[in-house]
Coordinates of C-alpha atoms in Angstrom, one line a residue:
X1 CA 235.2 -61.7 111.5
X2 CA 235.7 -58.1 112.7
X3 CA 233.2 -56.5 115.1
X4 CA 234.6 -53.0 114.6
X5 CA 231.8 -50.5 114.1
X6 CA 232.2 -48.0 111.3
X7 CA 233.0 -44.5 112.4
X8 CA 229.9 -42.3 112.4
X9 CA 229.8 -39.7 109.6
X10 CA 228.1 -36.4 108.9
X11 CA 226.0 -34.6 111.4
X12 CA 226.2 -37.3 114.1
X13 CA 230.0 -37.3 114.0
X14 CA 229.9 -33.5 114.2
X15 CA 227.7 -33.6 117.3
X16 CA 229.8 -36.3 118.9
X17 CA 233.0 -34.4 118.3
X18 CA 231.7 -31.4 120.3
X19 CA 229.7 -33.4 122.9
X20 CA 232.5 -35.7 124.0
X21 CA 235.5 -33.6 123.2
X22 CA 238.3 -33.6 125.8
X23 CA 240.5 -31.2 123.8
X24 CA 241.2 -28.0 125.8
X25 CA 240.9 -25.9 122.7
X26 CA 237.5 -27.3 121.8
X27 CA 236.3 -26.9 125.3
X28 CA 237.7 -23.4 125.4
X29 CA 235.7 -22.6 122.2
X30 CA 232.5 -24.0 123.7
X31 CA 232.9 -21.9 126.9
X32 CA 233.5 -18.8 124.7
X33 CA 230.5 -19.4 122.4
X34 CA 228.2 -20.2 125.4
X35 CA 229.5 -17.2 127.4
X36 CA 228.9 -14.7 124.5
X37 CA 225.5 -16.3 123.8
X38 CA 224.5 -15.7 127.4
X39 CA 226.0 -12.2 127.2
X40 CA 223.5 -11.3 124.5
X41 CA 220.6 -12.9 126.4
X42 CA 221.5 -10.9 129.5
X43 CA 222.1 -7.8 127.4
X44 CA 218.7 -8.1 125.8
X45 CA 217.2 -8.1 129.4
X46 CA 219.2 -5.0 130.2
X47 CA 217.8 -3.2 127.1
X48 CA 214.3 -3.9 128.2
X49 CA 215.1 -2.5 131.6
X50 CA 216.6 0.6 130.0
X51 CA 213.7 1.0 127.6
X52 CA 211.4 0.9 130.7
X53 CA 213.4 3.7 132.2
X54 CA 213.7 5.9 129.1
X55 CA 211.2 8.3 130.4
X56 CA 209.0 8.5 133.5
X57 CA 205.6 6.8 133.3
X58 CA 206.7 4.2 130.8
X59 CA 205.0 0.8 131.3
X60 CA 206.6 -1.6 128.8
X61 CA 206.5 -4.3 131.5
X62 CA 204.7 -4.5 134.8
X63 CA 206.7 -3.9 138.0
X64 CA 206.8 -7.7 138.9
X65 CA 208.3 -8.6 135.5
X66 CA 210.7 -5.6 135.8
X67 CA 212.0 -7.1 139.1
X68 CA 212.3 -10.6 137.4
X69 CA 214.4 -9.0 134.6
X70 CA 216.6 -7.2 137.2
X71 CA 217.2 -10.6 138.9
X72 CA 217.9 -12.6 135.8
X73 CA 220.0 -10.0 134.1
X74 CA 222.4 -9.9 137.1
X75 CA 222.6 -13.7 137.6
X76 CA 222.9 -14.4 133.8
X77 CA 225.6 -11.8 133.2
X78 CA 227.8 -13.0 136.2
X79 CA 227.3 -16.8 136.1
X80 CA 226.4 -17.2 132.4
X81 CA 228.5 -14.7 130.6
X82 CA 231.5 -13.3 132.4
X83 CA 232.7 -16.5 134.3
X84 CA 232.3 -18.9 131.3
X85 CA 234.1 -16.4 128.9
X86 CA 237.0 -16.2 131.2
X87 CA 237.0 -20.0 131.6
X88 CA 237.2 -20.2 127.8
X89 CA 240.3 -18.0 127.8
X90 CA 241.8 -20.2 130.6
X91 CA 241.1 -23.4 128.7
X92 CA 242.6 -22.1 125.5
X93 CA 245.6 -20.3 126.8
X94 CA 246.8 -22.0 130.1
X95 CA 248.1 -25.2 128.5
X96 CA 249.7 -23.3 125.6
X97 CA 251.4 -20.8 127.9
X98 CA 252.9 -23.3 130.3
X99 CA 253.9 -25.9 127.6
X100 CA 251.3 -28.5 128.7
X101 CA 249.7 -31.0 126.2
X102 CA 246.2 -30.4 127.7
X103 CA 244.5 -29.7 131.0
X104 CA 245.3 -32.0 133.8
X105 CA 241.8 -33.7 133.8
X106 CA 240.4 -33.6 130.3
X107 CA 237.2 -35.6 131.0
X108 CA 236.5 -33.5 134.1
X109 CA 237.0 -30.4 131.8
X110 CA 234.3 -31.7 129.5
X111 CA 231.9 -32.3 132.4
X112 CA 232.5 -29.0 134.0
X113 CA 231.4 -27.3 130.7
X114 CA 228.4 -29.4 130.0
X115 CA 226.9 -28.7 133.5
X116 CA 226.6 -25.1 132.4
X117 CA 223.9 -25.4 129.7
X118 CA 221.8 -27.7 131.9
X119 CA 222.1 -25.3 134.9
X120 CA 221.1 -22.3 132.7
X121 CA 218.2 -24.2 131.1
X122 CA 216.8 -24.6 134.6
X123 CA 217.5 -21.0 135.4
X124 CA 215.8 -19.7 132.2
X125 CA 212.8 -22.1 132.7
X126 CA 211.9 -20.0 135.8
X127 CA 210.8 -17.2 133.5
X128 CA 207.9 -19.3 132.3
X129 CA 206.7 -20.8 135.6
X130 CA 203.4 -20.3 137.2
X131 CA 203.5 -17.3 139.6
X132 CA 206.3 -15.7 137.7
X133 CA 210.1 -15.8 137.8
X134 CA 212.3 -14.9 140.8
X135 CA 211.8 -11.2 141.6
X136 CA 214.2 -10.9 144.5
X137 CA 217.0 -9.1 142.8
X138 CA 220.2 -11.0 142.0
X139 CA 221.3 -10.8 145.6
X140 CA 218.2 -12.9 146.7
X141 CA 218.0 -11.2 150.1
X142 CA 216.0 -13.0 152.8
X143 CA 213.3 -12.8 154.0
X144 CA 212.0 -11.9 150.6
X145 CA 213.5 -15.0 149.0
X146 CA 212.5 -17.3 151.9
X147 CA 208.9 -16.0 151.9
X148 CA 208.5 -15.7 148.2
X149 CA 205.8 -18.2 147.1
X150 CA 206.2 -19.3 143.5
X151 CA 208.3 -22.4 142.8
X152 CA 210.7 -20.5 140.5
X153 CA 212.8 -19.6 143.5
X154 CA 213.4 -23.3 144.2
X155 CA 214.5 -24.0 140.6
X156 CA 216.8 -21.0 140.8
X157 CA 218.5 -22.5 143.9
X158 CA 219.0 -25.8 142.0
X159 CA 220.5 -24.0 139.0
X160 CA 222.9 -22.1 141.3
X161 CA 224.1 -25.5 142.8
X162 CA 224.8 -26.9 139.3
X163 CA 226.6 -23.7 138.2
X164 CA 228.6 -23.8 141.5
X165 CA 229.7 -27.4 140.9
X166 CA 230.8 -26.5 137.4
X167 CA 232.9 -23.6 138.7
X168 CA 234.5 -25.7 141.4
X169 CA 235.4 -28.6 139.0
X170 CA 236.9 -26.1 136.5
X171 CA 238.9 -24.5 139.3
X172 CA 240.3 -27.8 140.5
X173 CA 241.4 -28.6 137.0
X174 CA 243.1 -25.3 136.5
X175 CA 245.0 -25.6 139.8
X176 CA 246.1 -29.1 139.0
X177 CA 247.2 -28.1 135.5
X178 CA 249.3 -25.1 136.7
X179 CA 250.9 -26.9 139.6
X180 CA 251.7 -30.2 137.8
X181 CA 251.8 -29.8 134.1
X182 CA 254.3 -26.9 133.5
X183 CA 257.1 -27.6 131.0
X184 CA 260.5 -28.7 132.5
X185 CA 262.4 -25.7 133.8
X186 CA 259.4 -23.4 134.2
X187 CA 259.1 -22.3 137.9
X188 CA 255.9 -20.8 139.3
X189 CA 257.5 -17.3 139.2
X190 CA 258.2 -17.8 135.5
X191 CA 254.6 -18.5 134.6
X192 CA 252.9 -15.9 132.5
X193 CA 250.9 -13.3 134.5
X194 CA 247.7 -14.6 132.9
X195 CA 248.3 -18.1 134.4
X196 CA 249.1 -16.4 137.7
X197 CA 245.8 -14.5 137.6
X198 CA 244.0 -17.8 137.0
X199 CA 245.7 -19.9 139.7
X200 CA 244.7 -17.3 142.3
X201 CA 241.1 -17.0 140.8
X202 CA 240.8 -20.8 141.0
X203 CA 241.6 -20.8 144.7
X204 CA 239.1 -18.0 145.3
X205 CA 236.4 -20.1 143.5
X206 CA 237.1 -23.1 145.6
X207 CA 236.9 -21.0 148.7
X208 CA 233.7 -19.1 148.1
X209 CA 231.4 -21.2 145.9
X210 CA 230.7 -23.6 148.7
X211 CA 229.6 -20.6 150.9
X212 CA 227.1 -19.6 148.2
X213 CA 225.9 -23.2 148.0
X214 CA 225.5 -23.5 151.8
X215 CA 223.6 -20.1 151.8
X216 CA 221.1 -21.1 149.1
X217 CA 220.6 -24.5 150.8
X218 CA 219.7 -22.7 154.1
X219 CA 217.3 -20.7 152.0
X220 CA 215.7 -23.9 150.7
X221 CA 215.4 -25.4 154.1
X222 CA 213.8 -22.2 155.4
X223 CA 211.3 -22.4 152.5
X224 CA 210.3 -26.0 152.8
X225 CA 211.7 -27.8 155.9
X226 CA 210.7 -25.5 158.8
X227 CA 214.1 -24.2 159.7
X228 CA 214.6 -20.5 160.7
X229 CA 218.1 -19.5 159.7
X230 CA 216.8 -16.2 158.3
X231 CA 213.4 -16.0 160.0
X232 CA 213.2 -13.7 163.0
X233 CA 210.0 -15.4 164.3
X234 CA 212.0 -18.7 164.7
X235 CA 215.1 -17.1 166.2
X236 CA 216.9 -16.5 162.9
X237 CA 218.4 -13.3 161.5
X238 CA 218.0 -11.9 157.9
X239 CA 221.3 -10.2 158.4
X240 CA 223.0 -13.6 158.5
X241 CA 222.0 -14.0 154.9
X242 CA 223.7 -10.8 154.0
X243 CA 226.9 -11.7 155.7
X244 CA 227.0 -15.1 154.1
X245 CA 226.0 -13.8 150.6
X246 CA 228.6 -11.0 150.6
X247 CA 231.3 -13.3 152.0
X248 CA 230.8 -15.0 148.7
X249 CA 229.9 -11.9 146.7
X250 CA 232.9 -9.8 147.3
X251 CA 235.6 -12.3 146.4
X252 CA 233.3 -13.0 143.4
X253 CA 234.0 -9.5 142.2
X254 CA 237.7 -10.3 142.1
X255 CA 237.0 -13.7 140.5
X256 CA 235.5 -11.6 137.7
X257 CA 238.4 -9.0 137.5
X258 CA 241.6 -11.0 138.2
X259 CA 241.6 -12.9 134.9
X260 CA 241.0 -9.4 133.2
X261 CA 244.2 -8.2 134.9
X262 CA 246.0 -11.2 133.5
X263 CA 244.8 -10.5 129.9
X264 CA 245.8 -6.8 130.1
X265 CA 249.2 -7.8 131.5
X266 CA 249.8 -9.9 128.4
X267 CA 248.6 -7.3 125.9
X268 CA 250.2 -4.1 127.2
X269 CA 253.8 -5.4 127.0
X270 CA 253.3 -6.8 123.5
X271 CA 252.2 -3.5 122.0
X272 CA 254.7 -1.5 124.0
X273 CA 257.6 -3.7 122.9
X274 CA 258.8 -3.9 126.5
X275 CA 258.7 -6.5 129.1
X276 CA 256.0 -6.0 131.8
X277 CA 257.3 -3.4 134.4
X278 CA 257.5 -4.8 137.9
X279 CA 256.5 -8.3 137.0
X280 CA 257.1 -9.7 140.5
X281 CA 255.2 -6.9 142.2
X282 CA 252.3 -7.7 139.8
X283 CA 252.2 -11.3 141.1
X284 CA 252.3 -10.2 144.7
X285 CA 249.6 -7.6 144.0
X286 CA 247.3 -10.3 142.7
X287 CA 248.0 -12.4 145.9
X288 CA 247.3 -9.3 148.1
X289 CA 244.0 -8.5 146.4
X290 CA 242.9 -12.2 146.8
X291 CA 243.7 -12.2 150.6
X292 CA 242.1 -8.8 151.2
X293 CA 239.0 -9.8 149.3
X294 CA 238.0 -12.1 152.1
X295 CA 238.0 -9.4 154.8
X296 CA 236.1 -6.6 153.2
X297 CA 232.6 -8.1 152.6
X298 CA 230.7 -6.0 155.2
X299 CA 231.3 -2.7 153.3
X300 CA 228.1 -3.8 151.4
X301 CA 226.3 -3.6 154.8
X302 CA 227.3 -0.3 156.4
X303 CA 223.6 0.8 156.4
X304 CA 222.4 -2.5 158.0
X305 CA 223.6 -1.4 161.4
X306 CA 227.0 -2.4 162.9
X307 CA 229.3 -1.3 165.7
X308 CA 231.5 1.7 165.0
X309 CA 234.7 -0.3 165.5
X310 CA 233.5 -3.0 163.0
X311 CA 232.5 -0.3 160.5
X312 CA 235.9 1.3 160.8
X313 CA 237.7 -2.1 160.3
X314 CA 235.8 -2.8 157.1
X315 CA 236.2 0.8 155.9
X316 CA 240.0 0.7 156.3
X317 CA 240.5 -2.8 154.8
X318 CA 238.3 -1.8 151.8
X319 CA 240.4 1.3 151.2
X320 CA 243.6 -0.9 151.5
X321 CA 242.5 -3.0 148.5
X322 CA 243.2 0.1 146.4
X323 CA 246.9 -0.2 147.1
X324 CA 247.7 -3.4 145.2
X325 CA 245.2 -2.4 142.5
X326 CA 247.0 0.9 142.2
X327 CA 250.3 -0.9 141.9
X328 CA 248.9 -2.8 138.9
X329 CA 247.6 0.3 137.1
X330 CA 251.0 2.0 137.8
X331 CA 252.9 -0.9 136.3
X332 CA 250.8 -1.0 133.2
X333 CA 251.3 2.7 132.6
X334 CA 255.0 2.3 133.4
X335 CA 255.2 -0.5 130.8
X336 CA 253.8 1.8 128.2
X337 CA 256.1 4.7 129.2
X338 CA 258.7 5.2 126.6
X339 CA 257.7 2.1 124.8
X340 CA 257.4 1.8 121.0
X341 CA 253.6 1.9 121.2
X342 CA 251.2 1.0 118.4
X343 CA 247.4 1.0 118.9
X344 CA 246.0 -2.1 117.2
X345 CA 242.5 -3.1 118.3
X346 CA 243.7 -5.3 121.3
X347 CA 245.8 -2.4 122.7
X348 CA 242.9 0.1 122.3
X349 CA 240.7 -2.1 124.4
X350 CA 243.5 -2.7 126.9
X351 CA 244.0 1.1 127.3
X352 CA 240.3 1.6 127.5
X353 CA 240.1 -1.0 130.2
X354 CA 242.8 0.7 132.3
X355 CA 241.1 4.1 132.1
X356 CA 237.6 2.8 132.7
X357 CA 238.5 0.4 135.5
X358 CA 240.5 3.2 137.3
X359 CA 237.4 5.4 137.2
X360 CA 235.3 2.5 138.6
X361 CA 237.9 2.0 141.3
X362 CA 237.8 5.7 142.3
X363 CA 234.0 5.6 142.8
X364 CA 234.6 2.3 144.8
X365 CA 236.8 4.3 147.1
X366 CA 234.0 6.8 147.6
X367 CA 231.6 3.9 148.5
X368 CA 234.2 2.6 151.0
X369 CA 234.0 5.6 153.2
X370 CA 231.3 4.6 155.7
X371 CA 229.7 8.0 156.4
X372 CA 229.5 8.8 152.7
X373 CA 228.1 5.4 151.9
X374 CA 225.0 6.1 153.9
X375 CA 224.2 8.7 151.2
X376 CA 225.2 6.5 148.2
X377 CA 223.7 3.2 149.4
X378 CA 220.9 1.7 147.2
X379 CA 221.1 4.5 144.7
X380 CA 222.0 4.6 141.1
X381 CA 225.5 5.7 142.1
X382 CA 226.2 2.1 143.2
X383 CA 224.8 0.8 139.8
X384 CA 227.1 3.2 138.0
X385 CA 230.1 2.2 140.1
X386 CA 229.9 -1.6 139.6
X387 CA 229.0 -1.3 135.9
X388 CA 232.2 0.8 135.4
X389 CA 234.1 -2.1 137.0
X390 CA 232.3 -4.9 135.2
X391 CA 231.1 -3.6 131.8
X392 CA 233.6 -0.8 131.2
X393 CA 236.3 -2.9 132.9
X394 CA 235.8 -6.7 132.7
X395 CA 234.0 -6.7 129.3
X396 CA 236.5 -4.5 127.6
X397 CA 239.3 -6.8 128.7
X398 CA 237.4 -9.8 127.2
X399 CA 237.1 -8.0 123.9
X400 CA 240.8 -7.2 124.1
X401 CA 241.6 -10.9 124.8
X402 CA 239.5 -12.1 121.9
X403 CA 241.1 -9.6 119.4
X404 CA 244.5 -10.4 120.7
X405 CA 244.3 -14.2 120.6
X406 CA 242.0 -14.7 117.6
X407 CA 245.0 -15.0 115.2
X408 CA 246.3 -17.8 117.5
X409 CA 242.9 -19.5 117.6
X410 CA 241.9 -19.2 113.9
X411 CA 245.0 -18.4 111.9
X412 CA 243.4 -15.1 110.8
X413 CA 243.5 -11.5 112.0
X414 CA 240.2 -9.8 112.8
X415 CA 239.3 -6.8 110.7
X416 CA 241.1 -3.8 112.2
X417 CA 238.6 -1.3 110.8
X418 CA 235.6 -3.2 112.3
X419 CA 237.6 -3.8 115.5
X420 CA 238.3 -0.1 116.0
X421 CA 234.8 0.9 115.1
X422 CA 233.6 -1.6 117.7
X423 CA 236.0 -0.2 120.3
X424 CA 235.1 3.5 119.8
X425 CA 231.3 2.9 119.7
X426 CA 231.6 0.7 122.9
X427 CA 233.8 3.1 124.8
X428 CA 231.7 6.2 124.0
X429 CA 228.4 4.4 124.6
X430 CA 229.5 2.9 127.9
X431 CA 230.3 6.3 129.3
X432 CA 227.0 7.8 127.9
X433 CA 225.2 4.9 129.7
X434 CA 226.8 4.7 133.1
X435 CA 228.3 8.1 133.8
X436 CA 224.8 9.7 134.2
X437 CA 223.9 7.0 136.8
X438 CA 226.5 8.5 139.2
X439 CA 224.7 11.9 139.1
X440 CA 221.3 10.2 139.4
X441 CA 222.5 8.4 142.5
X442 CA 223.9 11.6 144.0
X443 CA 220.6 13.3 143.3
X444 CA 218.8 10.5 145.2
X445 CA 217.3 8.2 142.6
X446 CA 217.0 4.7 144.2
X447 CA 217.9 1.6 142.2
X448 CA 215.6 -1.3 141.3
X449 CA 212.6 0.8 140.7
X450 CA 210.4 0.6 137.5
X451 CA 209.5 4.3 137.5
X452 CA 210.9 7.6 138.9
X453 CA 210.2 11.3 139.5
X454 CA 210.4 13.8 136.7
X455 CA 213.6 15.5 137.8
X456 CA 215.6 12.3 136.9
X457 CA 214.2 12.2 133.3
X458 CA 217.1 13.7 131.3
X459 CA 219.9 11.6 132.7
X460 CA 217.8 8.4 132.3
X461 CA 217.1 9.3 128.7
X462 CA 220.9 9.7 128.0
X463 CA 221.6 6.4 129.8
X464 CA 219.0 4.6 127.6
X465 CA 220.4 6.0 124.4
X466 CA 223.9 4.9 125.4
X467 CA 222.7 1.4 126.3
X468 CA 221.1 0.9 122.9
X469 CA 224.2 2.2 121.1
X470 CA 226.3 -0.2 123.1
X471 CA 224.0 -3.1 122.5
X472 CA 224.0 -2.6 118.7
X473 CA 227.8 -2.0 118.6
X474 CA 228.2 -5.6 119.8
X475 CA 226.7 -6.8 116.5
X476 CA 229.8 -5.4 114.8
X477 CA 231.8 -7.6 117.0
X478 CA 229.7 -10.7 116.1
X479 CA 230.1 -10.0 112.4
X480 CA 233.8 -9.5 112.8
X481 CA 234.2 -12.8 114.6
X482 CA 232.1 -14.8 112.1
X483 CA 234.1 -13.2 109.2
X484 CA 237.4 -14.1 110.9
X485 CA 236.4 -17.7 111.8
X486 CA 235.4 -18.3 108.2
X487 CA 238.8 -17.1 107.0
X488 CA 237.6 -14.0 105.2
X489 CA 240.2 -11.7 106.7
X490 CA 244.0 -11.3 106.6
X491 CA 245.9 -14.5 107.3
X492 CA 248.2 -14.5 110.4
X493 CA 251.6 -16.1 110.6
X494 CA 252.6 -18.3 113.6
X495 CA 253.9 -15.5 115.7
X496 CA 250.9 -13.3 114.9
X497 CA 251.5 -9.9 116.4
X498 CA 255.3 -9.9 116.3
X499 CA 255.8 -10.9 112.7
X500 CA 252.9 -9.1 110.9
X501 CA 253.0 -5.8 112.7
X502 CA 256.8 -5.5 113.3
X503 CA 256.6 -6.0 117.0
X504 CA 260.2 -6.6 118.2
X505 CA 262.1 -6.3 121.4
X506 CA 263.7 -3.0 120.4
X507 CA 264.7 -1.8 123.9
X508 CA 267.7 -2.9 126.0
X509 CA 265.8 -5.4 128.0
X510 CA 265.8 -9.1 128.8
X511 CA 263.9 -11.5 126.5
X512 CA 260.2 -11.9 127.3
X513 CA 259.5 -14.2 130.2
X514 CA 257.3 -16.5 128.1
X515 CA 260.1 -19.0 127.8
X516 CA 260.2 -22.5 129.2
X517 CA 263.5 -21.9 131.0
X518 CA 264.6 -19.6 133.7
X519 CA 265.2 -16.1 132.4
X520 CA 268.9 -15.2 132.0
X521 CA 270.6 -13.2 134.7
X522 CA 270.9 -9.6 133.5
X523 CA 273.8 -7.4 134.6
X524 CA 272.9 -4.0 136.1
X525 CA 274.5 -2.1 133.2
X526 CA 272.4 -3.7 130.4

């Protein structure tokens, strides 16, 4: 008599398939869907913030709620949207690009994803707690966070621990996969640049997430267990919190941008019909950026008071980061130079990323100069700067990656018309939103305020109009994705961009490096 149970059917089987899956493609899809869902949640919060600032005297929400929205928008966008979306790209593409059957630890992969919804359920629950949600800003500076009464802060700390564990597990899995699961004959230097960007990002995650975990644990013990890490009355120092937070926070910026560099380094050569210019220098530039990211954190703290020698050290090292970053931008432009360029949607987003990220980098150089930073600090100039890096930069690279790999994932091309409409609306509205913020900051408008003086009204009105255009432009993206996933668009062949759009290696160059053997030795005259 057989004791085999019949396989579940219907809805239960569907739920089990996604709940217990260990397939890297399924988990990559889950990460992407979750990340974009949280992107819209955080984006909705930002639209409320911008509506509040549309004109002086507006009171859509009270100042306390406004501060909660500022806090949750930042945390949700970083930990809920940007990092999971990049993890989705990693899960989908890393095994495919190195010839691995799956990630090194498939069950760990499943667990690292499912920690995210639970962590964010706890974080979002703080919005409905007695006393209000956390209103400390996303940086959670002490002593405000340690003296802040409502329990929502404690739940926020727990959620950050859960999200940190998820990130560390995913990073361990990525490192193990890239070091141990490459196809025979593929050396580290032969790995695609996207894989290189992720192995460096994973090491950064493992290095800095425990620092954040330790910092919020110290916060928790200050709140409930009588310690005085950040309490001056007990011999502590609030500046210690800033040092610890930014030691995590600055490498975190590169955790958010290095995978974007990897995506752009895959797309630009494809649509230029040329191999990536200076491939080895690109890899070393990624490594340099990662190392330098650990020794520049105090440029966030120039106005907190530090010795002149210390200030100069952090100023010079911060400016030094622009060298490897400039190398990357130069190599992308050199790859396009004299290439047989076409501008399909992924390439448009890639070129848009290069232009916007470069602009964000230039304002970053301005902030790196210590005497000038005293003028810019805590103004809307800073908000404009990091949104050029993270919205006009990171987000455009994500859209580029989705449009580029969607034929690989679904077997169908996205609609080119809707993709290009999405690009132009996004690019124009991003500039309408964040460019005026630089001028607001230079004129002296402080950030994180629910109201402002009359002289800032015009630029704020422009920024609000741009934000709403950008928000609604993303609905075009959603419609395009749903249409593509349902197979309502043009069918893609196996080698999507090469075959359907005539992309060939038409220049006298070696074969692309995405092969599982060492690239052939090329003589100098070829």
